[in-house]
PDB file of C-alpha atoms and ligand atoms in Angstrom:
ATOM      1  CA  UNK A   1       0.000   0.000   0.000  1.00 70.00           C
ATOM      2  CA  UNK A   2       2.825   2.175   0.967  1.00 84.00           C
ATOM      3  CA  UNK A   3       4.074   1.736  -1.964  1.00 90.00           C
ATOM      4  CA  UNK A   4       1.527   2.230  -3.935  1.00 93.00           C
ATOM      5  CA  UNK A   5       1.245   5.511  -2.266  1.00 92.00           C
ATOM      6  CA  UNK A   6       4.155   6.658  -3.202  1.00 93.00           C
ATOM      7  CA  UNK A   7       3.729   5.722  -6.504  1.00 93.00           C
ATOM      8  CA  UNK A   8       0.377   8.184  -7.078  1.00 95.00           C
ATOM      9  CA  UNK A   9       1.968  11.144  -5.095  1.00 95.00           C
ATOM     10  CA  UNK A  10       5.298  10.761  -7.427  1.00 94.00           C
ATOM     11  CA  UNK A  11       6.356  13.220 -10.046  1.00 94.00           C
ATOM     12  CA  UNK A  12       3.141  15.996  -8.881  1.00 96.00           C
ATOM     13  CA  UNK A  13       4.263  19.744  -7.754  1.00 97.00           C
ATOM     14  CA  UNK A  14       3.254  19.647  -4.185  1.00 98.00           C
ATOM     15  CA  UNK A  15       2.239  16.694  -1.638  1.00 97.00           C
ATOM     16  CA  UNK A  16      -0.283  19.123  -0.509  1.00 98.00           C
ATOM     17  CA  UNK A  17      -2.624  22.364  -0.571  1.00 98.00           C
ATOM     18  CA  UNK A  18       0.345  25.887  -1.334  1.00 98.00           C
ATOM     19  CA  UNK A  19       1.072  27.840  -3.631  1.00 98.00           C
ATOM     20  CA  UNK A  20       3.834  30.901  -3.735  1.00 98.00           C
ATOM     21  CA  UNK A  21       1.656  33.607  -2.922  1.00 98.00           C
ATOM     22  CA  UNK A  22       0.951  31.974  -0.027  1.00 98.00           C
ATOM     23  CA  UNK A  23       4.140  31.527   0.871  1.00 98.00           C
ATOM     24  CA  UNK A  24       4.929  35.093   0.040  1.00 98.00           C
ATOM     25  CA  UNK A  25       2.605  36.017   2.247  1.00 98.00           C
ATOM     26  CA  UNK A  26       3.316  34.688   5.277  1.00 98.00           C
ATOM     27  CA  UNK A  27       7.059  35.673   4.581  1.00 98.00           C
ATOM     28  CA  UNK A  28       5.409  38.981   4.810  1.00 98.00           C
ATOM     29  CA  UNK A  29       3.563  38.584   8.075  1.00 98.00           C
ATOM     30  CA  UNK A  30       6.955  37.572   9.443  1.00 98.00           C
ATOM     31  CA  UNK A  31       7.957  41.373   9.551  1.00 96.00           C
ATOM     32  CA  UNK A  32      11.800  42.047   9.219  1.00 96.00           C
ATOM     33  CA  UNK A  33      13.652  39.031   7.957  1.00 96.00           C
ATOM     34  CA  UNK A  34      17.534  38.549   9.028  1.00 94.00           C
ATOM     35  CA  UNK A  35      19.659  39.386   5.561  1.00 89.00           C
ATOM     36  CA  UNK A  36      21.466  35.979   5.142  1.00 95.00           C
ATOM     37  CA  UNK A  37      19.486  33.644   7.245  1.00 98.00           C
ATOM     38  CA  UNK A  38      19.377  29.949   7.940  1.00 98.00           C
ATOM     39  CA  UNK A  39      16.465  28.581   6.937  1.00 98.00           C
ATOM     40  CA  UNK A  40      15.224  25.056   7.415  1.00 98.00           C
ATOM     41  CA  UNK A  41      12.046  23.619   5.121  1.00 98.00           C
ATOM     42  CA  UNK A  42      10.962  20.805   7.482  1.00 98.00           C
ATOM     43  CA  UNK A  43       8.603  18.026   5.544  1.00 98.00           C
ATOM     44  CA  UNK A  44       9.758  19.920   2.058  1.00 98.00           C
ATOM     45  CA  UNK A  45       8.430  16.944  -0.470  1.00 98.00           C
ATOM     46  CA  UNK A  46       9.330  18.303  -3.868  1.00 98.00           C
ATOM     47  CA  UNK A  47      10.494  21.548  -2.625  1.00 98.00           C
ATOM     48  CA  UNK A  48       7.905  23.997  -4.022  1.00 98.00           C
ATOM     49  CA  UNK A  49       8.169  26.368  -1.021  1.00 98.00           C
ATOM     50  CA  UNK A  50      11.844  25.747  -0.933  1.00 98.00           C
ATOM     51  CA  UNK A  51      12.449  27.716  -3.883  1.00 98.00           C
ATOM     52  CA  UNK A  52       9.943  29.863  -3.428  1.00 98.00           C
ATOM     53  CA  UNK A  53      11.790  31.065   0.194  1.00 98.00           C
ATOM     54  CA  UNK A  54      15.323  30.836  -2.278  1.00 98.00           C
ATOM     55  CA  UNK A  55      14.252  33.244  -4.945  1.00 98.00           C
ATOM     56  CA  UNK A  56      12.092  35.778  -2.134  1.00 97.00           C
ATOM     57  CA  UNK A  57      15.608  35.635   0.386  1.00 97.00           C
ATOM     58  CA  UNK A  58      18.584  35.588  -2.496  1.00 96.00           C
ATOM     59  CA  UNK A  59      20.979  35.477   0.559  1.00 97.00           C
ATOM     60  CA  UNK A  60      19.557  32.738   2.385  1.00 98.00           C
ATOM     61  CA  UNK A  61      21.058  29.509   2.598  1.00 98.00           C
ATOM     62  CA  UNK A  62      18.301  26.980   2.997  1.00 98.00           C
ATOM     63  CA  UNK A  63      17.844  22.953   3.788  1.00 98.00           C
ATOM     64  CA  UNK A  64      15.015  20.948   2.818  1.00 98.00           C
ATOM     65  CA  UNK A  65      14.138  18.204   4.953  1.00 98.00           C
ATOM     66  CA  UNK A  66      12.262  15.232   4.093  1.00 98.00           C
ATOM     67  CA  UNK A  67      12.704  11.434   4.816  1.00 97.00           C
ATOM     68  CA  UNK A  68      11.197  10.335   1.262  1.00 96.00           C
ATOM     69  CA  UNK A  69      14.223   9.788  -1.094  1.00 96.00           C
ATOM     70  CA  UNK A  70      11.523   9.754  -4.469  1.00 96.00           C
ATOM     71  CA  UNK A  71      10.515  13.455  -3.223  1.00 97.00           C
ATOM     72  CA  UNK A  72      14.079  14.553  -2.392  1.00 98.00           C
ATOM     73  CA  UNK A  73      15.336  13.511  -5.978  1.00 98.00           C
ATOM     74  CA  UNK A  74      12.739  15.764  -7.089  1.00 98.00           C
ATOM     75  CA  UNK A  75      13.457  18.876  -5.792  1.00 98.00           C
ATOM     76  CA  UNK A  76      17.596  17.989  -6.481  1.00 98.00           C
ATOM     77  CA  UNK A  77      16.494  18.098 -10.411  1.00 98.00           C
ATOM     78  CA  UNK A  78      15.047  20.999 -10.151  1.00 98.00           C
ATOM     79  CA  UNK A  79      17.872  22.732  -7.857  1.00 98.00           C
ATOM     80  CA  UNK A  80      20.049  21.656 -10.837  1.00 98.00           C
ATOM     81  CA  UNK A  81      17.853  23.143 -13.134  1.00 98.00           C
ATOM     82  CA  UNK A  82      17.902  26.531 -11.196  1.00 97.00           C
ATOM     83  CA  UNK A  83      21.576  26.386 -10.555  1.00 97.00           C
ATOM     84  CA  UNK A  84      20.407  26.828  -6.714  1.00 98.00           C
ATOM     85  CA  UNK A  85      22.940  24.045  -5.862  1.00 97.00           C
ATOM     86  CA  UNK A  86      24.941  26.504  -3.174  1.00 97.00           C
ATOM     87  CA  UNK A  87      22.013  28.259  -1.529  1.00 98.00           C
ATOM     88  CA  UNK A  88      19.621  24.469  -1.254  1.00 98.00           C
ATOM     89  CA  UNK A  89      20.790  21.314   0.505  1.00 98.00           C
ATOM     90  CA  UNK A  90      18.406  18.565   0.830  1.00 98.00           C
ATOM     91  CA  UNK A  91      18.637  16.225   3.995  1.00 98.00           C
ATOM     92  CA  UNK A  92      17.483  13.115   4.207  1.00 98.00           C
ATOM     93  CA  UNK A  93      16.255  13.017   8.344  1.00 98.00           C
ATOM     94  CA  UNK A  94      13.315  12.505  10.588  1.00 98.00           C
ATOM     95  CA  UNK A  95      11.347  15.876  11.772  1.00 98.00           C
ATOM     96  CA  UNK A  96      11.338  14.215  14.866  1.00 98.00           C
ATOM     97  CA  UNK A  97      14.981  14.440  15.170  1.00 96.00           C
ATOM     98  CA  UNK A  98      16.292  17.183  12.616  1.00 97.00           C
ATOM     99  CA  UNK A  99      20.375  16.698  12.659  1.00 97.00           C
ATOM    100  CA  UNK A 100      20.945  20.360  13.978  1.00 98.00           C
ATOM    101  CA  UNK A 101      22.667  21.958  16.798  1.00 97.00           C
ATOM    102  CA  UNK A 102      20.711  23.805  18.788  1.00 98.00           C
ATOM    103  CA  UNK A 103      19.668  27.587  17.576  1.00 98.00           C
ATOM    104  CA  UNK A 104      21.419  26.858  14.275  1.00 97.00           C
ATOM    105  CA  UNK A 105      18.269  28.425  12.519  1.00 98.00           C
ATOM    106  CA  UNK A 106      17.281  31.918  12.093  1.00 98.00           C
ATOM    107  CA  UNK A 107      13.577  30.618  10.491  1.00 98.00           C
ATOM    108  CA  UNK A 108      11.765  27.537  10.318  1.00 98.00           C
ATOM    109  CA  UNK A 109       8.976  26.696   7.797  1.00 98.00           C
ATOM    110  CA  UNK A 110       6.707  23.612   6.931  1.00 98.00           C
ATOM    111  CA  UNK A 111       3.985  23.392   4.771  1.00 98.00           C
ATOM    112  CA  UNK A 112       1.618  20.804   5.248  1.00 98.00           C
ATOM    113  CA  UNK A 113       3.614  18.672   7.440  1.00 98.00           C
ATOM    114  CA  UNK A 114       3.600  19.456  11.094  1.00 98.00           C
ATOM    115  CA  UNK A 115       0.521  17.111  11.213  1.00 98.00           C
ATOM    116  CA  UNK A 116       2.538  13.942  10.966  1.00 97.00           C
ATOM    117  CA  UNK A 117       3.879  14.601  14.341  1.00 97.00           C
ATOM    118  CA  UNK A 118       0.992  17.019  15.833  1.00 98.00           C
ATOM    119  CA  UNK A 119       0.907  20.645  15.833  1.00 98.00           C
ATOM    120  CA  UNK A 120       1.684  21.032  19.657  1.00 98.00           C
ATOM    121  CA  UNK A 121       4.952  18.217  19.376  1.00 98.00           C
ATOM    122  CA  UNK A 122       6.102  19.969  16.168  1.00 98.00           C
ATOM    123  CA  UNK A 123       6.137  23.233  18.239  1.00 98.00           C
ATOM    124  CA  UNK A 124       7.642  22.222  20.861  1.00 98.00           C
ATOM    125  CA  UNK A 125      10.551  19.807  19.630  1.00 98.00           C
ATOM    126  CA  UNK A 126      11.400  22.262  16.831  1.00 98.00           C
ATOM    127  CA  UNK A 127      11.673  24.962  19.446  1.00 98.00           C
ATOM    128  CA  UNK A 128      15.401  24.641  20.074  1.00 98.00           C
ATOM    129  CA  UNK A 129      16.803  24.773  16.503  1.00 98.00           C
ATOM    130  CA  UNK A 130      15.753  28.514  16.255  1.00 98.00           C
ATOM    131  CA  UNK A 131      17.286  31.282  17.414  1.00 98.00           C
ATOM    132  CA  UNK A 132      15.961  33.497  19.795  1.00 96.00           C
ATOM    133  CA  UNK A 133      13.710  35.967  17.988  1.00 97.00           C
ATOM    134  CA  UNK A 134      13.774  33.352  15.105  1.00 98.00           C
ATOM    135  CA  UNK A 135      10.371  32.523  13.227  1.00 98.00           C
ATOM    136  CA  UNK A 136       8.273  29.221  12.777  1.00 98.00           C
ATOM    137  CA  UNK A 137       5.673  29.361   9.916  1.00 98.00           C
ATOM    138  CA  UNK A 138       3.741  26.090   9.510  1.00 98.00           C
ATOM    139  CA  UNK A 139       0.067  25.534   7.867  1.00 98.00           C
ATOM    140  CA  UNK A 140      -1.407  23.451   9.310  1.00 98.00           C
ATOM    141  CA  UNK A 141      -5.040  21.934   8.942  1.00 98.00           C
ATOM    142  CA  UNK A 142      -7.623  23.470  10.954  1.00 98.00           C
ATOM    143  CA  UNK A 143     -10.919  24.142  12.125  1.00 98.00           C
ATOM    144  CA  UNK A 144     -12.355  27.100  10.870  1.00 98.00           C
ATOM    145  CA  UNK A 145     -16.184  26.932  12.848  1.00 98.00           C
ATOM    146  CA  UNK A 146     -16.985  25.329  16.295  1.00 97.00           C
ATOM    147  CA  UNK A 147     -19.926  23.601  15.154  1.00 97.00           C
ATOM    148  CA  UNK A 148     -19.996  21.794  12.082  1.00 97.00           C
ATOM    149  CA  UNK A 149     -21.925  18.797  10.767  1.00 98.00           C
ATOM    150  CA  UNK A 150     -21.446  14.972  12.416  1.00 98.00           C
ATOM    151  CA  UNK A 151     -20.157  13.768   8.793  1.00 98.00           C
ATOM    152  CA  UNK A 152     -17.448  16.331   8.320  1.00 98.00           C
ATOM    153  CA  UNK A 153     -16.029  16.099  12.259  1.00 98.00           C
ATOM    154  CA  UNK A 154     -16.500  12.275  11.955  1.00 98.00           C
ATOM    155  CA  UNK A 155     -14.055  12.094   8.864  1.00 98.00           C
ATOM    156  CA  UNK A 156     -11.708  14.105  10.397  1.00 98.00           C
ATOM    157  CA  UNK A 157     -11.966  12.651  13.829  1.00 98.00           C
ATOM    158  CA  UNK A 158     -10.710   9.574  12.165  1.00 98.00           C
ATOM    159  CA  UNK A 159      -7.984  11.171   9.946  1.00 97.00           C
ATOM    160  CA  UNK A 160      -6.715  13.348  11.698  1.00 98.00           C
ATOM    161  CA  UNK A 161      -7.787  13.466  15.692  1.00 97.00           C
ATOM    162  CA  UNK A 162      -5.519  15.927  16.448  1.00 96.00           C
ATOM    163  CA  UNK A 163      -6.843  18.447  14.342  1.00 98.00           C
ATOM    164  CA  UNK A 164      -7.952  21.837  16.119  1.00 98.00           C
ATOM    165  CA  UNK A 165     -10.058  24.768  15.331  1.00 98.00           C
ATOM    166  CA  UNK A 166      -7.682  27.481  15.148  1.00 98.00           C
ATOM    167  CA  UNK A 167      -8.177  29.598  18.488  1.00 98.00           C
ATOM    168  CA  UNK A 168      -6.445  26.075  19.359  1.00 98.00           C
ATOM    169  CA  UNK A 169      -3.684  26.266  17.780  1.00 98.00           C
ATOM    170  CA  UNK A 170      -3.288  30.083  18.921  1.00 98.00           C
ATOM    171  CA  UNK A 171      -3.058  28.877  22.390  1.00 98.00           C
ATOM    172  CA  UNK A 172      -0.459  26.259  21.697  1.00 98.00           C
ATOM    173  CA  UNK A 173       1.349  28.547  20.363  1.00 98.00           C
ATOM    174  CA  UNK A 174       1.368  31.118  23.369  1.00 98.00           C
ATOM    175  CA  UNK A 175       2.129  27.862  25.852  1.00 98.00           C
ATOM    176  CA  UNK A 176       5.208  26.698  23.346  1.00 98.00           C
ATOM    177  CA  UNK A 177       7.572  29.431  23.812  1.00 97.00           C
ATOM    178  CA  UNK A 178       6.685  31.710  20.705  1.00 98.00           C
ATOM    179  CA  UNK A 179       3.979  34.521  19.808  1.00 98.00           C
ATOM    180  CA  UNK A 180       1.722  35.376  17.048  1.00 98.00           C
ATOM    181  CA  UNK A 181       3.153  37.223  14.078  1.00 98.00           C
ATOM    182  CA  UNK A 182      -0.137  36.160  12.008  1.00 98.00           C
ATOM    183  CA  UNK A 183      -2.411  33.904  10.580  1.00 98.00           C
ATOM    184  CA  UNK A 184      -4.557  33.562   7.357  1.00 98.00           C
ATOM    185  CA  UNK A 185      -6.940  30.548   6.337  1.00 98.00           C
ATOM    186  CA  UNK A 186      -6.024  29.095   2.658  1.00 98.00           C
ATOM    187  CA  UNK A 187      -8.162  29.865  -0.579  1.00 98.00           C
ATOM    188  CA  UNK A 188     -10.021  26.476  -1.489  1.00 98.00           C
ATOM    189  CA  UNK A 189      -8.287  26.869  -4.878  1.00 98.00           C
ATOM    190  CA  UNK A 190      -5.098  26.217  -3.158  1.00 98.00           C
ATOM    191  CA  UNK A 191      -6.000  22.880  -2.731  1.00 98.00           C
ATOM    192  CA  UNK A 192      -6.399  22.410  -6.530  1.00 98.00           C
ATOM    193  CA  UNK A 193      -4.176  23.958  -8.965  1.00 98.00           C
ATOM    194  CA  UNK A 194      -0.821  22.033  -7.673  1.00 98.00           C
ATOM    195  CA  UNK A 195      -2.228  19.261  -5.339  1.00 98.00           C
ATOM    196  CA  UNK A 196      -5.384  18.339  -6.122  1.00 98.00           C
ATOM    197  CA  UNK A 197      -6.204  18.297  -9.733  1.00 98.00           C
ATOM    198  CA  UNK A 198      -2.737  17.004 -10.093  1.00 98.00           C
ATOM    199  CA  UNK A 199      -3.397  14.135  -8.268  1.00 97.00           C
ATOM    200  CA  UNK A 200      -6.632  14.007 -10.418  1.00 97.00           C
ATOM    201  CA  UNK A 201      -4.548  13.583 -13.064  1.00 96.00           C
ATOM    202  CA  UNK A 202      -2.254  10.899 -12.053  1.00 96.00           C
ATOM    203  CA  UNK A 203      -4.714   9.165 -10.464  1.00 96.00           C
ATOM    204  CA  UNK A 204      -6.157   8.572 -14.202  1.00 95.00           C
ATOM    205  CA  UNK A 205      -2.956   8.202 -15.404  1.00 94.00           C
ATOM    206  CA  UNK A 206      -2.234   5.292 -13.407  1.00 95.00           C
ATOM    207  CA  UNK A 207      -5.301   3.297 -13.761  1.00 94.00           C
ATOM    208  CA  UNK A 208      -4.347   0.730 -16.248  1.00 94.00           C
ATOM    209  CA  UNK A 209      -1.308  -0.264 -14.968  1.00 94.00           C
ATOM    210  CA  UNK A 210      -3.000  -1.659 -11.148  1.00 95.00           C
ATOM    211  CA  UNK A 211      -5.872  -2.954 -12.816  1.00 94.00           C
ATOM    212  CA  UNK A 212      -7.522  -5.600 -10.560  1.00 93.00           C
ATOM    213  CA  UNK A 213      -5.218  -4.535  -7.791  1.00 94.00           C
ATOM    214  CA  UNK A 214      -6.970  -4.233  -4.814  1.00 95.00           C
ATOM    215  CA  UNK A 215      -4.745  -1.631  -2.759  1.00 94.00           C
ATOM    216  CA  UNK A 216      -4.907   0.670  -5.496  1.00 95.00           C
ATOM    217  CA  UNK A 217      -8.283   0.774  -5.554  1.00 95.00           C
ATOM    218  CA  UNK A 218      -8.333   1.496  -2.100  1.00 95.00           C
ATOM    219  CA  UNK A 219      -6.070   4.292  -1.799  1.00 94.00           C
ATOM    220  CA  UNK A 220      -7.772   5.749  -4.865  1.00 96.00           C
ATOM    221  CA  UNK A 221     -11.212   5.715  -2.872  1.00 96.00           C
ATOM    222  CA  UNK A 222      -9.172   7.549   0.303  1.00 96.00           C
ATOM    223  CA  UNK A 223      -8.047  10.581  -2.225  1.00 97.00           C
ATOM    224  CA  UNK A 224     -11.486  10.721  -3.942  1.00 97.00           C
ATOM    225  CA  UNK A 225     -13.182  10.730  -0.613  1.00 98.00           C
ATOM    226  CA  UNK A 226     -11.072  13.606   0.780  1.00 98.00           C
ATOM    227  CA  UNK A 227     -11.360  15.165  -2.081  1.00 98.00           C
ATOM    228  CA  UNK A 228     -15.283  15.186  -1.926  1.00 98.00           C
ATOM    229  CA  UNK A 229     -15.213  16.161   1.894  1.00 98.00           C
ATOM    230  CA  UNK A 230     -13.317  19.840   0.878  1.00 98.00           C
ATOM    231  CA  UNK A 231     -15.647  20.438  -1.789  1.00 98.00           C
ATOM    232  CA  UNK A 232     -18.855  19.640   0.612  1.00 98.00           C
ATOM    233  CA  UNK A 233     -16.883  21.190   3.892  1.00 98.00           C
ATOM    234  CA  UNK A 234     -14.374  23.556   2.858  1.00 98.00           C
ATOM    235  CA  UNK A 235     -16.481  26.632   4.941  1.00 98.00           C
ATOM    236  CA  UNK A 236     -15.736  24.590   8.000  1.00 98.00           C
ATOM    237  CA  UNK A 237     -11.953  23.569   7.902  1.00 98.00           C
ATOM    238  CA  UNK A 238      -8.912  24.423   5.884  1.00 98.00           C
ATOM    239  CA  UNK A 239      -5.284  24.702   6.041  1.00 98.00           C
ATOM    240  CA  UNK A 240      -4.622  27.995   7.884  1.00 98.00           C
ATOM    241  CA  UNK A 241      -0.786  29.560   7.625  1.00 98.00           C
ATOM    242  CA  UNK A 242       0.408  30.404  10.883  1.00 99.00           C
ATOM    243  CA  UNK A 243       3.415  32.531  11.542  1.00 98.00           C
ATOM    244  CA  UNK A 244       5.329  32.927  14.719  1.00 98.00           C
ATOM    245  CA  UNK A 245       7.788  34.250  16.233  1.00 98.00           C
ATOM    246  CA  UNK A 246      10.098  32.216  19.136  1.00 98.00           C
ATOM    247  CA  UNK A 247      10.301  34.282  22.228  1.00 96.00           C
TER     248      UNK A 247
HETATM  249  C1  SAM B   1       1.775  16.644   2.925  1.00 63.97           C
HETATM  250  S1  SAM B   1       3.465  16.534   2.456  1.00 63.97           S
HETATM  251  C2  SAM B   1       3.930  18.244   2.279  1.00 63.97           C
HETATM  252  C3  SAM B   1       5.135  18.429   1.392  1.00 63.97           C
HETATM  253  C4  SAM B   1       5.493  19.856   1.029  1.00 63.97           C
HETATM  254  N1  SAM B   1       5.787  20.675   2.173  1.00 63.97           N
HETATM  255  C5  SAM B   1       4.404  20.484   0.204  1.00 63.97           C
HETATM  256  O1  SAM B   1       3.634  21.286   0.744  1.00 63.97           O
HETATM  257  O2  SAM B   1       4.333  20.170  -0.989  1.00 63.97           O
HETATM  258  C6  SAM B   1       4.292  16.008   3.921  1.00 63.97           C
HETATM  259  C7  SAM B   1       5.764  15.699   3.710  1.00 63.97           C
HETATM  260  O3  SAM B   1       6.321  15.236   4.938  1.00 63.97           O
HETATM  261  C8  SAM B   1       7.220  14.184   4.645  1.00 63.97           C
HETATM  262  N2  SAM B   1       7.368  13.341   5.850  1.00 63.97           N
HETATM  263  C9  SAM B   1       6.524  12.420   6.353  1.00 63.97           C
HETATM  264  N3  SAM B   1       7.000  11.913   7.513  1.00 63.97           N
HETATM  265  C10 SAM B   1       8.186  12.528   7.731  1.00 63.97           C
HETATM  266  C11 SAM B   1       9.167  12.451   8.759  1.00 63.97           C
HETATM  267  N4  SAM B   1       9.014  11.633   9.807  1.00 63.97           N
HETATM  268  N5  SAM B   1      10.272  13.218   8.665  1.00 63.97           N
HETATM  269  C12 SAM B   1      10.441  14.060   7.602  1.00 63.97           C
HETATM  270  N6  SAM B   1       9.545  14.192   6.619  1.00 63.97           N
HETATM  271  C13 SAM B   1       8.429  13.446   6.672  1.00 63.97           C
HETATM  272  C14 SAM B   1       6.598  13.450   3.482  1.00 63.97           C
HETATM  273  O4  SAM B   1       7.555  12.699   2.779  1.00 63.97           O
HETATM  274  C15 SAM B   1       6.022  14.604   2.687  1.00 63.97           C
HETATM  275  O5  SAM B   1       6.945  15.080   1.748  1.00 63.97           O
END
């Protein structure tokens, strides 16, 4: 199955809802960036956001993280392709135990990814790789309403149980050590244009060669499904950027 996984989500922009304006914009909420800063892209996948943060901070130096070779190879083409090779390292490492000293980094960013370890962990053990003053942006999927219907909490009660509205994930963030720079909740297109319909896409793509296999079928369900629940539900969750600051 894991494999199979892998497979569909190969050789596709982003592993999840982003775009560059949005990560533009919460560079912007960040306020005054340090000039040549140390930047770590935790859960990078193929590296969208990577080189988005390159281009925006031309005297950064920044390392992608990610513990899937396939997604890693990815972004190394295309760091080739740009010529980026001196400014974008890609590590191959857990996010549970990034291979940094402490306050090595001056900002810390993750798109779509804290949720493999929980929002509250990911705050907390990434908390001593930044400097002091140093900023964490993460999106993170959230509730956007405190009521909302039994079938949309059910599916996400199962998916993702640690999933919080997003006066939540405000708090965690004042008990973790860091403060609010600022916060905005995702356009539903961002889902779409680079995860989404992509995914779409390959989906179809891929069809004929796992006919009759069951697991395929099966995962293929699981992306359809969530697929459906965003288009029914999107007024009740999204991904919401949030940008911090460490104290
Ligand atoms: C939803 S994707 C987001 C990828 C990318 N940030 C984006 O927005 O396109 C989550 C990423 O986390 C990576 N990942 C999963 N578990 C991980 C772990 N324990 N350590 C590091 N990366 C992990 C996956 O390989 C995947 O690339």
């Amino acid at each position: 199955m894991d494999d199979i996984f892998l497979d569909i989500h190969r050789c596709m922009p982003r592993q999840g809802p982003g775009n560059n304006d949005l990560t533009r914009r919460a560079l912007t909420l960040a306020g005054t960036l340090p000039p040549k800063a140390a930047i770590l892209d935790i859960g990078c996948g193929p590296g969208m956001q990577s080189l988005c943060l390159a281009e925006e901070m031309p005297d950064s130096r920044i390392f992608a993280l990610d513990n899937h070779e396939v997604f890693l190879k990815e972004l190394e083409q295309k760091i080739h392709e740009q010529k980026l090779g001196n400014r974008v390292q890609t590590i191959n490492a857990s996010m549970l135990a990034p291979p940094f000293e402490k306050e090595h980094f001056d900002i810390l960013w993750s798109e779509g990814a804290i949720y493999i370890m929980g929002f509250e962990n990911g705050l907390r053990l990434w908390n001593p790789l930044l400097k002091p003053e140093g900023i964490l942006a993460v999106s993170e999927l959230s509730w956007i309403r405190h009521e909302r219907p039994a079938e949309i909490s059910a599916y996400w009660e199962e998916q993702y149980p640690g999933m919080q509205h997003i006066s939540g994930n405000i708090a965690v963030i004042e008990k973790t050590g860091y403060r609010l720079c600022g916060l905005f909740v995702f356009p539903v297109e961002a889902w779409y244009t680079h995860y989404y319909n992509p995914l779409l896409k390959r989906l179809d793509e891929l069809k004929n060669r796992y006919i009759g296999i069951a697991d395929f079928d099966t995962v293929v369900q699981m992306e359809k499904t969530e697929i459906a629940m965003l288009k029914q539900y999107s007024d009740y969750y999204n991904y919401v950027f949030y940008i911090m600051r460490k104290n």
